[in-house]
CSV table of C-alpha atoms and ligand atoms in Angstrom, one decimal:
chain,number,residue,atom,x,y,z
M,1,UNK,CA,43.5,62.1,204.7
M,2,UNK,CA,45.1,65.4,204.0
M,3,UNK,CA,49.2,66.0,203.6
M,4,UNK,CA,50.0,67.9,206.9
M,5,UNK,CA,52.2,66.1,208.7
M,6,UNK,CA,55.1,66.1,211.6
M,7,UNK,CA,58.7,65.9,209.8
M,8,UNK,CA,61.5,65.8,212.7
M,9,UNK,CA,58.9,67.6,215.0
M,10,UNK,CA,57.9,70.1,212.7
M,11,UNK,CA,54.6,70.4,211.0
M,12,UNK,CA,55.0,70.5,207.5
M,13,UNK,CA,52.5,71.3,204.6
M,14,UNK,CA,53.8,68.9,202.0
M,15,UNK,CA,57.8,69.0,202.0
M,16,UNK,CA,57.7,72.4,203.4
M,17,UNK,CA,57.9,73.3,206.6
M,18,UNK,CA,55.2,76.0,207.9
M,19,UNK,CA,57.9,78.0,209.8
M,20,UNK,CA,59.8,78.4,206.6
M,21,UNK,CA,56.8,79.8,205.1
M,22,UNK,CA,55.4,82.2,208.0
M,23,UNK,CA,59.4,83.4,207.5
M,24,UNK,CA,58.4,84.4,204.0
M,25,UNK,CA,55.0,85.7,204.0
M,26,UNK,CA,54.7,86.5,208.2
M,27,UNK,CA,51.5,85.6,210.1
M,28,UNK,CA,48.8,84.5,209.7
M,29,UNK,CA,48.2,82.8,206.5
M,30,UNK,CA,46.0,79.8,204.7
M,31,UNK,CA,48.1,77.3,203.2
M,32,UNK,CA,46.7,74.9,201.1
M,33,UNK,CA,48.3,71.5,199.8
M,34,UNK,CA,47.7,70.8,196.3
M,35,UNK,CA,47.9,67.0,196.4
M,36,UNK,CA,44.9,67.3,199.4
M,37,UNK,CA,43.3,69.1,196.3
M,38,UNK,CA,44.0,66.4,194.1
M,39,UNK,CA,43.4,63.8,195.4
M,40,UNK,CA,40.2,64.7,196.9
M,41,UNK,CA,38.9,65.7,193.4
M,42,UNK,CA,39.6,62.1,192.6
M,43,UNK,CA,38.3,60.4,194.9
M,44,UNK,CA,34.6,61.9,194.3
M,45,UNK,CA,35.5,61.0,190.6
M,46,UNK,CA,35.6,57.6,191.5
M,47,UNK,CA,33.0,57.3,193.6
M,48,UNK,CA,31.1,57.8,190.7
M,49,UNK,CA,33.0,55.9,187.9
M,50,UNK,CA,30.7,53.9,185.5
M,51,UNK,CA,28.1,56.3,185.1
M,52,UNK,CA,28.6,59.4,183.2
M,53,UNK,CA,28.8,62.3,185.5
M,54,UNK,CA,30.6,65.9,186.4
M,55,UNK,CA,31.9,66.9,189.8
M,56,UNK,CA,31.2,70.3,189.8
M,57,UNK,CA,33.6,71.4,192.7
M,58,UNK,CA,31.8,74.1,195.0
M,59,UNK,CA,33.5,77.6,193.6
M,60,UNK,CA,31.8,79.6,197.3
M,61,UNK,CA,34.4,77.1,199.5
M,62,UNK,CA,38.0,77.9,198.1
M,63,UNK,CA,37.2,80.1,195.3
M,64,UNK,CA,41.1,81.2,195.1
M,65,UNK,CA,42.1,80.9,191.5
M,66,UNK,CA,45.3,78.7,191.8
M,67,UNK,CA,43.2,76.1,193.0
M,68,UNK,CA,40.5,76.3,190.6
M,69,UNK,CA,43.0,76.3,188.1
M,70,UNK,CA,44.4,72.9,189.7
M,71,UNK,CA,40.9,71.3,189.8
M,72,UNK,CA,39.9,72.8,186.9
M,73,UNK,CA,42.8,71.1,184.8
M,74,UNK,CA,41.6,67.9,186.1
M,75,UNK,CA,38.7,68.0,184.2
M,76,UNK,CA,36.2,69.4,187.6
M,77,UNK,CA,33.4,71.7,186.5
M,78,UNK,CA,32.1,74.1,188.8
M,79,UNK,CA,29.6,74.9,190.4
M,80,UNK,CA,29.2,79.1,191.1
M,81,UNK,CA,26.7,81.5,192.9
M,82,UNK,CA,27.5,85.1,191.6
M,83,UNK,CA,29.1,86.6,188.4
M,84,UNK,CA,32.2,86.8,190.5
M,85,UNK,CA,32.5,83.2,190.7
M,86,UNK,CA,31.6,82.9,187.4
M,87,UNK,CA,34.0,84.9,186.3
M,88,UNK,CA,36.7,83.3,188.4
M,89,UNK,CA,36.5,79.8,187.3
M,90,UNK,CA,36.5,81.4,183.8
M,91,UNK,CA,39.6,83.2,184.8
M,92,UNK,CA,41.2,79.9,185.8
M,93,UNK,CA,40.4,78.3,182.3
M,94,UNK,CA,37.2,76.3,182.9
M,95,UNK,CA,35.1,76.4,179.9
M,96,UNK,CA,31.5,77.2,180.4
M,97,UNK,CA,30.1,73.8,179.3
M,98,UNK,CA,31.8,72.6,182.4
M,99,UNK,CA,30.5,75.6,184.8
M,100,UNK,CA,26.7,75.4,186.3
M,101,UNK,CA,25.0,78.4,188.2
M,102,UNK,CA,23.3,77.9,191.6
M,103,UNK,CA,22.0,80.3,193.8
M,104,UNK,CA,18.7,81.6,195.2
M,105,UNK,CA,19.1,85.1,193.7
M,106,UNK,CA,20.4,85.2,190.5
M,107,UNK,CA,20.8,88.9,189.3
M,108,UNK,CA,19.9,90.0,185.6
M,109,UNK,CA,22.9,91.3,185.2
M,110,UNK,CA,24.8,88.0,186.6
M,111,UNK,CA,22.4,85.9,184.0
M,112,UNK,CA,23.6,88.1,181.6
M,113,UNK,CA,27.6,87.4,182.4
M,114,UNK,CA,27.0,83.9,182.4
M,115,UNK,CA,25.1,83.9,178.9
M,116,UNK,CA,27.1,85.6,177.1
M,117,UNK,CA,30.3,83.6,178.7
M,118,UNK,CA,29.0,80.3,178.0
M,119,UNK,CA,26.7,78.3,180.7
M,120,UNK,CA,26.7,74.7,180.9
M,121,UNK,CA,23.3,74.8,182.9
M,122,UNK,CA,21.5,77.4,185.3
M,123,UNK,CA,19.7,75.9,188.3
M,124,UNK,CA,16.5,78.0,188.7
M,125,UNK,CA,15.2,78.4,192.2
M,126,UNK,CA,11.9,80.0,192.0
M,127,UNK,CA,9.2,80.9,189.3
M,128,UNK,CA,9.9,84.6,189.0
M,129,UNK,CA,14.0,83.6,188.5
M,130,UNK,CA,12.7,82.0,185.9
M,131,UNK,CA,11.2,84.2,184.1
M,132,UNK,CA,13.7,86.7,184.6
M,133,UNK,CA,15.9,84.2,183.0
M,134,UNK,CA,13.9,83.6,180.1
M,135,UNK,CA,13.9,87.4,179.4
M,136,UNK,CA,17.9,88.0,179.8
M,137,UNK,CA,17.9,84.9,176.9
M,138,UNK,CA,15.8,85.9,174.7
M,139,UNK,CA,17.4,89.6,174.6
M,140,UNK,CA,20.6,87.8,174.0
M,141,UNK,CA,18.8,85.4,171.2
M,142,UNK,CA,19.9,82.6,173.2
M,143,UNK,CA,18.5,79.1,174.2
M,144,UNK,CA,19.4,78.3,178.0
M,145,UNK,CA,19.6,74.5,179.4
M,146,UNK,CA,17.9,74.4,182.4
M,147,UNK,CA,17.2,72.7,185.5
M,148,UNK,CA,14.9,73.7,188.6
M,149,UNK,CA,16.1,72.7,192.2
M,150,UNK,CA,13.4,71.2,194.3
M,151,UNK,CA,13.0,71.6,197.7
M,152,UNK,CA,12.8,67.8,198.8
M,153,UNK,CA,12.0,68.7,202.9
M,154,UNK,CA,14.4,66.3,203.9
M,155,UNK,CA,16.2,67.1,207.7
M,156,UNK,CA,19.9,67.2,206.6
M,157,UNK,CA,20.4,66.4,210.4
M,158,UNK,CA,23.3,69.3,210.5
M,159,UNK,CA,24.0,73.2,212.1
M,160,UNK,CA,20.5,74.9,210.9
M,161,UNK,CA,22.7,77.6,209.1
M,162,UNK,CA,23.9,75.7,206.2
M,163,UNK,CA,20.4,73.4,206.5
M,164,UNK,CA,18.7,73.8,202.6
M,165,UNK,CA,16.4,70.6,202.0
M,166,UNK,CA,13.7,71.8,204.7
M,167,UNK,CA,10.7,73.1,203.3
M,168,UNK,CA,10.9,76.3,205.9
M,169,UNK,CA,14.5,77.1,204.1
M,170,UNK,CA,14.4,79.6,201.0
M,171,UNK,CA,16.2,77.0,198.8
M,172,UNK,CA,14.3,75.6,195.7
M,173,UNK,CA,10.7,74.9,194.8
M,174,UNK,CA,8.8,72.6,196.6
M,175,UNK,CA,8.9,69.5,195.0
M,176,UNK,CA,4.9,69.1,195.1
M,177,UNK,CA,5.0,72.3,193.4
M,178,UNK,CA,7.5,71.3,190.9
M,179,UNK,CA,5.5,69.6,187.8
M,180,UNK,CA,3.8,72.9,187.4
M,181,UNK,CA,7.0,74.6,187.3
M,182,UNK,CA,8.5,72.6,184.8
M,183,UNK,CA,5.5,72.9,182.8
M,184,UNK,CA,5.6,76.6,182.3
M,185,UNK,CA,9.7,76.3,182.1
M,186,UNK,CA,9.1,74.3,179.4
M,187,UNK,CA,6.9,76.6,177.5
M,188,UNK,CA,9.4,79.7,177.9
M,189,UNK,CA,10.6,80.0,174.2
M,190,UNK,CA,14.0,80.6,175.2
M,191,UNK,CA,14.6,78.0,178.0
M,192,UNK,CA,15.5,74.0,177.5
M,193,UNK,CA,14.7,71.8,180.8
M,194,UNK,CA,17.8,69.2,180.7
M,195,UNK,CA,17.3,68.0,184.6
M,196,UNK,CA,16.6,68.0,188.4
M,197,UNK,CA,18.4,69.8,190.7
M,198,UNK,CA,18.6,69.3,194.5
M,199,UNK,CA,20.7,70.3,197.4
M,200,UNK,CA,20.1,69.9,200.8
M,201,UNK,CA,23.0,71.4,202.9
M,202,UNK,CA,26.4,71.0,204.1
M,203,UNK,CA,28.1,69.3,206.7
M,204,UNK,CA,26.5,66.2,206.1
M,205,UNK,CA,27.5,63.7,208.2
M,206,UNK,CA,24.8,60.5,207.6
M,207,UNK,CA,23.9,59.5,204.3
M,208,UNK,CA,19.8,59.2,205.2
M,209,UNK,CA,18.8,62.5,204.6
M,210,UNK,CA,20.7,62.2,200.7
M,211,UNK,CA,19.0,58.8,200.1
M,212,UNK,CA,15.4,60.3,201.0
M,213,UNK,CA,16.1,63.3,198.8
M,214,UNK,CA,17.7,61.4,195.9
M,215,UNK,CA,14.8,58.7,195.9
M,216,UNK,CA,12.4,61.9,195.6
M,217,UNK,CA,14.4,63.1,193.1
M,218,UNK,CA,14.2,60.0,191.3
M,219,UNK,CA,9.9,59.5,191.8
M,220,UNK,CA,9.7,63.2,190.5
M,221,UNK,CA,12.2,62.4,187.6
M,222,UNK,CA,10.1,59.7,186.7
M,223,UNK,CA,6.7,62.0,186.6
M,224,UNK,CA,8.6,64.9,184.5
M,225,UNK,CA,9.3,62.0,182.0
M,226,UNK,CA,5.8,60.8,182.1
M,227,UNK,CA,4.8,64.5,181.6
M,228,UNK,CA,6.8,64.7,178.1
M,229,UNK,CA,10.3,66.4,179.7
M,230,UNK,CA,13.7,65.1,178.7
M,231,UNK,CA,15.5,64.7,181.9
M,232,UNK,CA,18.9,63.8,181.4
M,233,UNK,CA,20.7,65.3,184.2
M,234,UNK,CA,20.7,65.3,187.6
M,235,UNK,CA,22.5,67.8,189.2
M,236,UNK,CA,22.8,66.7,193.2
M,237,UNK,CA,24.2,68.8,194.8
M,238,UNK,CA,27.0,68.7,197.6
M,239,UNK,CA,27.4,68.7,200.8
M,240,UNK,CA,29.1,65.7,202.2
M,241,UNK,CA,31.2,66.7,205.5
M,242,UNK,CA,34.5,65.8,206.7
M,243,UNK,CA,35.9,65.1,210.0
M,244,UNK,CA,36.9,68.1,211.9
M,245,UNK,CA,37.7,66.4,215.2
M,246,UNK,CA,40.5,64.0,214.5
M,247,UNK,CA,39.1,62.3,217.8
M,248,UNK,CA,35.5,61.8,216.2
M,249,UNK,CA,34.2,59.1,213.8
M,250,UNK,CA,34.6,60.2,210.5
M,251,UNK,CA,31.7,60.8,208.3
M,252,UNK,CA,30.6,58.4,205.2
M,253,UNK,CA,33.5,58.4,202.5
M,254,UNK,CA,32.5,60.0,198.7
M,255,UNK,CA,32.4,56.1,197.7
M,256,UNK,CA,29.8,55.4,199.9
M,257,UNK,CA,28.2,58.4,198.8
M,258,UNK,CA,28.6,57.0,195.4
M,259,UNK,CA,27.0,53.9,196.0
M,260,UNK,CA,24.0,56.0,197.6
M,261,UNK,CA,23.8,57.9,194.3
M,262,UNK,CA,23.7,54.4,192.2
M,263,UNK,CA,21.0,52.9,194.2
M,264,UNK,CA,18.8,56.1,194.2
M,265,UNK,CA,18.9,57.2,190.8
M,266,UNK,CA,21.1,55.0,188.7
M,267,UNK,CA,18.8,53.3,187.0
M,268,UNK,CA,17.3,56.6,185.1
M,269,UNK,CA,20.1,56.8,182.6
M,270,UNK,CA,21.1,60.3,183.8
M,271,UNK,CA,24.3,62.4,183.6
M,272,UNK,CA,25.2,62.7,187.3
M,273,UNK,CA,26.7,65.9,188.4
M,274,UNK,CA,27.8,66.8,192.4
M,275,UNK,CA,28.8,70.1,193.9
M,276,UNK,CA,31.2,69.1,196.2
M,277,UNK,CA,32.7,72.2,198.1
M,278,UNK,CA,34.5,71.3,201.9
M,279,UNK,CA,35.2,67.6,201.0
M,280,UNK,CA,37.6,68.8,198.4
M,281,UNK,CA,39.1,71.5,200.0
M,282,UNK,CA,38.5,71.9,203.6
M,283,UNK,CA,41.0,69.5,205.1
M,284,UNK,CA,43.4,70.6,201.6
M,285,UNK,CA,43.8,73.8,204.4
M,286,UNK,CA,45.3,74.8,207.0
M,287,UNK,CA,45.4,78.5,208.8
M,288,UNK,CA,48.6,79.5,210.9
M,289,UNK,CA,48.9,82.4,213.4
M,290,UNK,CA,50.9,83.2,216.0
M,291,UNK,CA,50.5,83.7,219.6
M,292,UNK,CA,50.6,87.5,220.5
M,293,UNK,CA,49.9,87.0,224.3
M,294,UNK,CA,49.4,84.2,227.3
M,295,UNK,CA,47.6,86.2,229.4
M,296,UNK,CA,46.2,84.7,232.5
M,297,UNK,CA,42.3,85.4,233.3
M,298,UNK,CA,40.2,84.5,235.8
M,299,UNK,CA,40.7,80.7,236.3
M,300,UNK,CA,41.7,80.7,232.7
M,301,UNK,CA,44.6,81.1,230.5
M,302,UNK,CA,44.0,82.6,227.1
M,303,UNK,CA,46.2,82.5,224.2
M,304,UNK,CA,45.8,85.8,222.1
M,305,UNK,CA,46.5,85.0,218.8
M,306,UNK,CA,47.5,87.3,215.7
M,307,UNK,CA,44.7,85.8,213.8
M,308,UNK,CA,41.0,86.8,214.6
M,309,UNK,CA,37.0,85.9,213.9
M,310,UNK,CA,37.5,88.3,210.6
M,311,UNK,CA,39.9,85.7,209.3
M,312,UNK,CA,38.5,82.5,210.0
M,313,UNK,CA,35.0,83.5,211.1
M,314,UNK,CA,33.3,79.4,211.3
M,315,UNK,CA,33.8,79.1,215.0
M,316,UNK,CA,32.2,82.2,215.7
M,317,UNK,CA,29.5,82.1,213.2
M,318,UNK,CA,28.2,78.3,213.8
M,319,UNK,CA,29.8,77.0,216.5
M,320,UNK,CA,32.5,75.5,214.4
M,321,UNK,CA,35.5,73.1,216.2
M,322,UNK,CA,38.8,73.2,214.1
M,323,UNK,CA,41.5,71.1,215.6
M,324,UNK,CA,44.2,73.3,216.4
M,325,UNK,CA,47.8,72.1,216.7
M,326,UNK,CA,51.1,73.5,217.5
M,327,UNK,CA,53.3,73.5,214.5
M,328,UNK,CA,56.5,73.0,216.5
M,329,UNK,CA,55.7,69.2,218.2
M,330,UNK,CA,56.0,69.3,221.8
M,331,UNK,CA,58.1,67.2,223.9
M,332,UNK,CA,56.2,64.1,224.6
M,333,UNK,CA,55.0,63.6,228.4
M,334,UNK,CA,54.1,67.7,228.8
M,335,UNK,CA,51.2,68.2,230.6
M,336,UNK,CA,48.5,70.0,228.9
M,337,UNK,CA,47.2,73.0,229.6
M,338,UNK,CA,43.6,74.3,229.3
M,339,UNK,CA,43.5,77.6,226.9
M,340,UNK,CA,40.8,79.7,226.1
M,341,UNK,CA,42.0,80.3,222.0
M,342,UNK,CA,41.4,83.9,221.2
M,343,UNK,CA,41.9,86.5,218.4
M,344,UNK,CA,42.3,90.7,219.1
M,345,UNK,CA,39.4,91.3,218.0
M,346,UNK,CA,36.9,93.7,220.2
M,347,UNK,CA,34.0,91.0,220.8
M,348,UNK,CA,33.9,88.1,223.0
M,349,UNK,CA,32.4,86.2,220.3
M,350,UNK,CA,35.9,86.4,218.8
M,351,UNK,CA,37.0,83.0,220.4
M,352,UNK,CA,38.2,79.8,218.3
M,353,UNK,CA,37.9,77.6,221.3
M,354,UNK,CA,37.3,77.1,224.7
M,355,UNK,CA,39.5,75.5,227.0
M,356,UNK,CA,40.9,73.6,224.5
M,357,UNK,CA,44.1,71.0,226.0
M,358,UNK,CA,47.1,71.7,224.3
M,359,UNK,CA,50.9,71.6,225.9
M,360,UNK,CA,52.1,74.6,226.9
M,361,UNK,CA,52.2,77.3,224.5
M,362,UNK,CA,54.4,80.9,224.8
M,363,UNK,CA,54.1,83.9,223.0
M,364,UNK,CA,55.6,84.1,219.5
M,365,UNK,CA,54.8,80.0,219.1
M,366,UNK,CA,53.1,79.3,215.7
M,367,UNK,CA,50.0,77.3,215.4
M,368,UNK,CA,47.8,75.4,212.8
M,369,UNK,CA,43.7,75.7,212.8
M,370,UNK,CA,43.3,72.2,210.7
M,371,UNK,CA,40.3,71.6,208.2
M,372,UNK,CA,40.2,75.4,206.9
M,373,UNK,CA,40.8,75.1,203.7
M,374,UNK,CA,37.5,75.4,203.0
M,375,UNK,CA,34.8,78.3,203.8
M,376,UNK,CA,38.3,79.9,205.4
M,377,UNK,CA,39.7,82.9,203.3
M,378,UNK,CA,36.6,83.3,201.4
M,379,UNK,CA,34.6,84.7,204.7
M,380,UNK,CA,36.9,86.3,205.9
M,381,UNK,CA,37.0,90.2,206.1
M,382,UNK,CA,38.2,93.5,207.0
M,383,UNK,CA,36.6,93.8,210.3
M,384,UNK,CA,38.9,95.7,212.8
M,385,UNK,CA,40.5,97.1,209.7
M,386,UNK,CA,42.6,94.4,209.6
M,387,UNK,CA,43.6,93.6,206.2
M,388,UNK,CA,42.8,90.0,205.1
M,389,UNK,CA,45.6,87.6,205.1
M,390,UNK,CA,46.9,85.8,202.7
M,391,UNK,CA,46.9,82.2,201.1
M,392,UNK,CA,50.2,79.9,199.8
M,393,UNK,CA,49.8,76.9,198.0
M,394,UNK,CA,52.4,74.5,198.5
M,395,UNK,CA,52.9,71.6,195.9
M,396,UNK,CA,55.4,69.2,197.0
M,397,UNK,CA,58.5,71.2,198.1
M,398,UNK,CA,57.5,74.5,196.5
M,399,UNK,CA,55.2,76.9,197.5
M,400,UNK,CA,53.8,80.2,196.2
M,401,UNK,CA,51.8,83.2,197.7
M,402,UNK,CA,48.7,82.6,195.5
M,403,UNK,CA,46.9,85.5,197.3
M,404,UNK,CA,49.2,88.6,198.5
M,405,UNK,CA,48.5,90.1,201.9
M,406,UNK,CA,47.6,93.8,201.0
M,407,UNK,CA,49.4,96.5,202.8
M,408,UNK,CA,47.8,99.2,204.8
M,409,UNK,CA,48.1,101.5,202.3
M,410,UNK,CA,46.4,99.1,200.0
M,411,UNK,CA,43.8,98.6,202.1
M,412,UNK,CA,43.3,102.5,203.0
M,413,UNK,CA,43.7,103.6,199.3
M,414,UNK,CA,40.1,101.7,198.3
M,415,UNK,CA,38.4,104.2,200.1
M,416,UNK,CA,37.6,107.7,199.2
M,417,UNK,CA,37.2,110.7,200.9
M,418,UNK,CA,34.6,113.5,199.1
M,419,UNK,CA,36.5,116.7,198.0
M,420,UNK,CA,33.6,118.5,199.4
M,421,UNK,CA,34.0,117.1,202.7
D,1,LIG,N1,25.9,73.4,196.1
D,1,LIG,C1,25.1,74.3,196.6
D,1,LIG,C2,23.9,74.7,195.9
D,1,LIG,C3,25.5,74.9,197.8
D,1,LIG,O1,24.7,75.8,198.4
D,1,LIG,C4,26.6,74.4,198.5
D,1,LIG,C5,27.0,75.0,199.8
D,1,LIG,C6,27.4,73.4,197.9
D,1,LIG,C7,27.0,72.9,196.7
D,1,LIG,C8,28.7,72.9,198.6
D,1,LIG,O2,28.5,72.3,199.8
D,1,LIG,P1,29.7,71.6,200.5
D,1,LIG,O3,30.0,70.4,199.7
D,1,LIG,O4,30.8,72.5,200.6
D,1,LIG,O5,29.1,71.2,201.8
D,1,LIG,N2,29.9,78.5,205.3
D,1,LIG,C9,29.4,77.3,205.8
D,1,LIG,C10,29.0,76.3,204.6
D,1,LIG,C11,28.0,76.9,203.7
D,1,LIG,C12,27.6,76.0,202.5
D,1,LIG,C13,26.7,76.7,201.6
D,1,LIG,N3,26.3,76.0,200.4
D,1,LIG,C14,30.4,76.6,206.7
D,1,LIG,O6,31.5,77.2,206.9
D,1,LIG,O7,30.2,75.6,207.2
């Protein structure tokens, strides 16, 4: 469920209208709704009411900080990849006991940033991480809490891109590997295991592959006991997908999820923390452009649109349907049309969709990419030199540019040209 909705005919983030809004900050542009936000965030918090747990929302899908500052003064953690996220939910007012640090490649210097900021946890992913980590601690004269993701080699059954749980993937040590690990973690003077870690993708759509990975999770938890560790939390990662064809059946809901995390592992008396990215904020988004140009191709129409691959890059990059919608509600009875949904960009793979129905579209209409709230703005780039757009956040009949589109000059001023050039 997500609060984009037809009003008199007009699509409406909210109580505002988008056309009022692409009047203030011109196309195209991300709006998010803050309630989607909400209400998302509390939905996973009660899927896992009764047992103690932190839903550390994924930082990498909407790292904007209005909206970590909204989830964040909800009482979320976060879950972060780089110093730059790090220092972004920081920036929004999440304390570090409530931030944990994933990633595959962890710089020195981004251990560093996050020790001396406060860490509630770092999730090591390999041996040498490890002992990078113990050396970045023990020049700062702290002690670390630490968990190690395993690689479970469960099929996540979704796009092989954003697959992790496989044992082929680079994610995490394998989890027959993983009692040795923990053993020399343990030893590290400057290091304190606390838990398990596992994630195994995104775009979930079945809960199988979590229940395999979470029962492994909860044998290997068992063992570490057995071998004198103090597990006490698991960290499980995210993942869960939404429905990005309104026509589709909808994945699981996060209270089914919960009920998968209950069976799997809670009986072991663990804190339970998720990294829920997309479900939060992927339908909390919506991008808007306008049409440039119908131009008519061979057998095809195409719509050009003012937005492009560098702004919303999912469909090119894995295939990715959005629903796409006309903000101005069509007359009912039209007959479709078939359109071929393209940005100006100079490479074919710049297409949202093909031959998508929609009625009859003209140039200068406005319409709505649903479901990009999430892993939207935040891959988006300069490609084509065109300068990245920017992102409202609408809270019941107000909104606000929470990201400024830069101007040229902006844009042309980071670079520098050599006085001996
Ligand atoms: N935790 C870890 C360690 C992750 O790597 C990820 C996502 C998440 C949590 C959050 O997963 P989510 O709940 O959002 O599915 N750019 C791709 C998705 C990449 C996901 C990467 N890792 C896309 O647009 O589909």
């Amino acid at each position: 469920m997500d609060h984009f909705n037809y009003r008199a005919g007009l699509l409406h983030a909210e109580d505002v209208a988008i056309p009022e809004i692409a009047g203030t900050v011109g196309t195209p542009f991300y709006v998010y709704s803050a309630a989607t936000l909400r209400r998302h965030f509390q939905v996973f918090d009660d899927a896992l009411a009764g047992m103690d747990h932190l839903v550390c929302y994924a930082v990498k899908a909407n790292s904007n900080l209005a909206v970590l500052k909204l989830l964040g003064d909800m009482g979320a953690g976060m879950d972060v990849v780089s110093a730059g996220e790090y220092l972004r939910a920081k920036a929004a007012g999440v304390p570090g006991e409530r931030i944990v640090f994933s990633g595959v490649g962890k710089t020195r210097e981004e251990m560093r940033i996050a020790l001396e900021g406060g860490i509630r946890q770092v999730n090591l992913e390999s041996e040498p991480e490890m002992l990078a980590l113990q050396e970045v601690a023990s020049s700062l004269g702290v002690t670390v809490p630490v968990t190690i993701r395993v690689n479970p080699d469960v099929d996540a059954k979704t796009h092989e891109k954003i697959a992790t749980g496989k044992s082929e993937n680079k994610f995490g040590i394998p989890i027959a590997r993983a009692r040795g690990a923990y053993g020399e973690t343990a030893a590290q003077p400057n290091l304190r295991v606390v838990g398990v870690d596992v994630h195994i993708g995104s775009q979930l759509t079945d809960l199988a592959p979590y229940r395999a990975a979470y029962t492994k999770v909860a044998e290997l938890t068992e063992q570490l006991r057995a071998d004198g560790h103090e597990i006490s939390r698991l960290d499980l990662g995210g993942g869960l997908g939404i429905p990005y064809e309104a026509s589709n059946t909808a994945p699981p809901l996060p209270a089914d999820y919960g009920a998968v995390v209950r069976e799997t592992v809670g009986q072991l008396g663990c804190e339970i923390e998720i990294e829920p990215g997309r479900l939060i904020a992927g339908n909390a988004g919506l991008m808007v452009a306008r049409t440039i140009y119908v131009k008519q191709g061979e057998g095809r129409k195409f719509l050009i649109l003012d937005a492009a691959m560098n702004d919303l890059v999912r469909p090119a990059m894995y295939e990715a349907h959005h629903d796409i919608v006309p903000v101005i509600a069509p007359e009912p009875g039209l007959e479709q049309e078939h359109y071929d949904i393209v940005g100006p960009v100079c490479e074919s793979g710049d297409t949202f969709a093909k031959a998508r129905s929609l009625a009859p579209v003209g140039p200068e209409d406005l319409i709505a990419f649903r479901s990009a709230g999430a892993y939207g703005a935040v891959m988006a780039s300069e490609y084509n030199s065109r300068p990245l757009i920017p992102e409202v956040l609408v809270d019941g009949d107000q909104f606000a540019v929470v990201r400024a589109r830069p101007s040229y000059a902006e844009m042309l001023a980071r670079d520098a040209v050599p006085d001996w050039l």
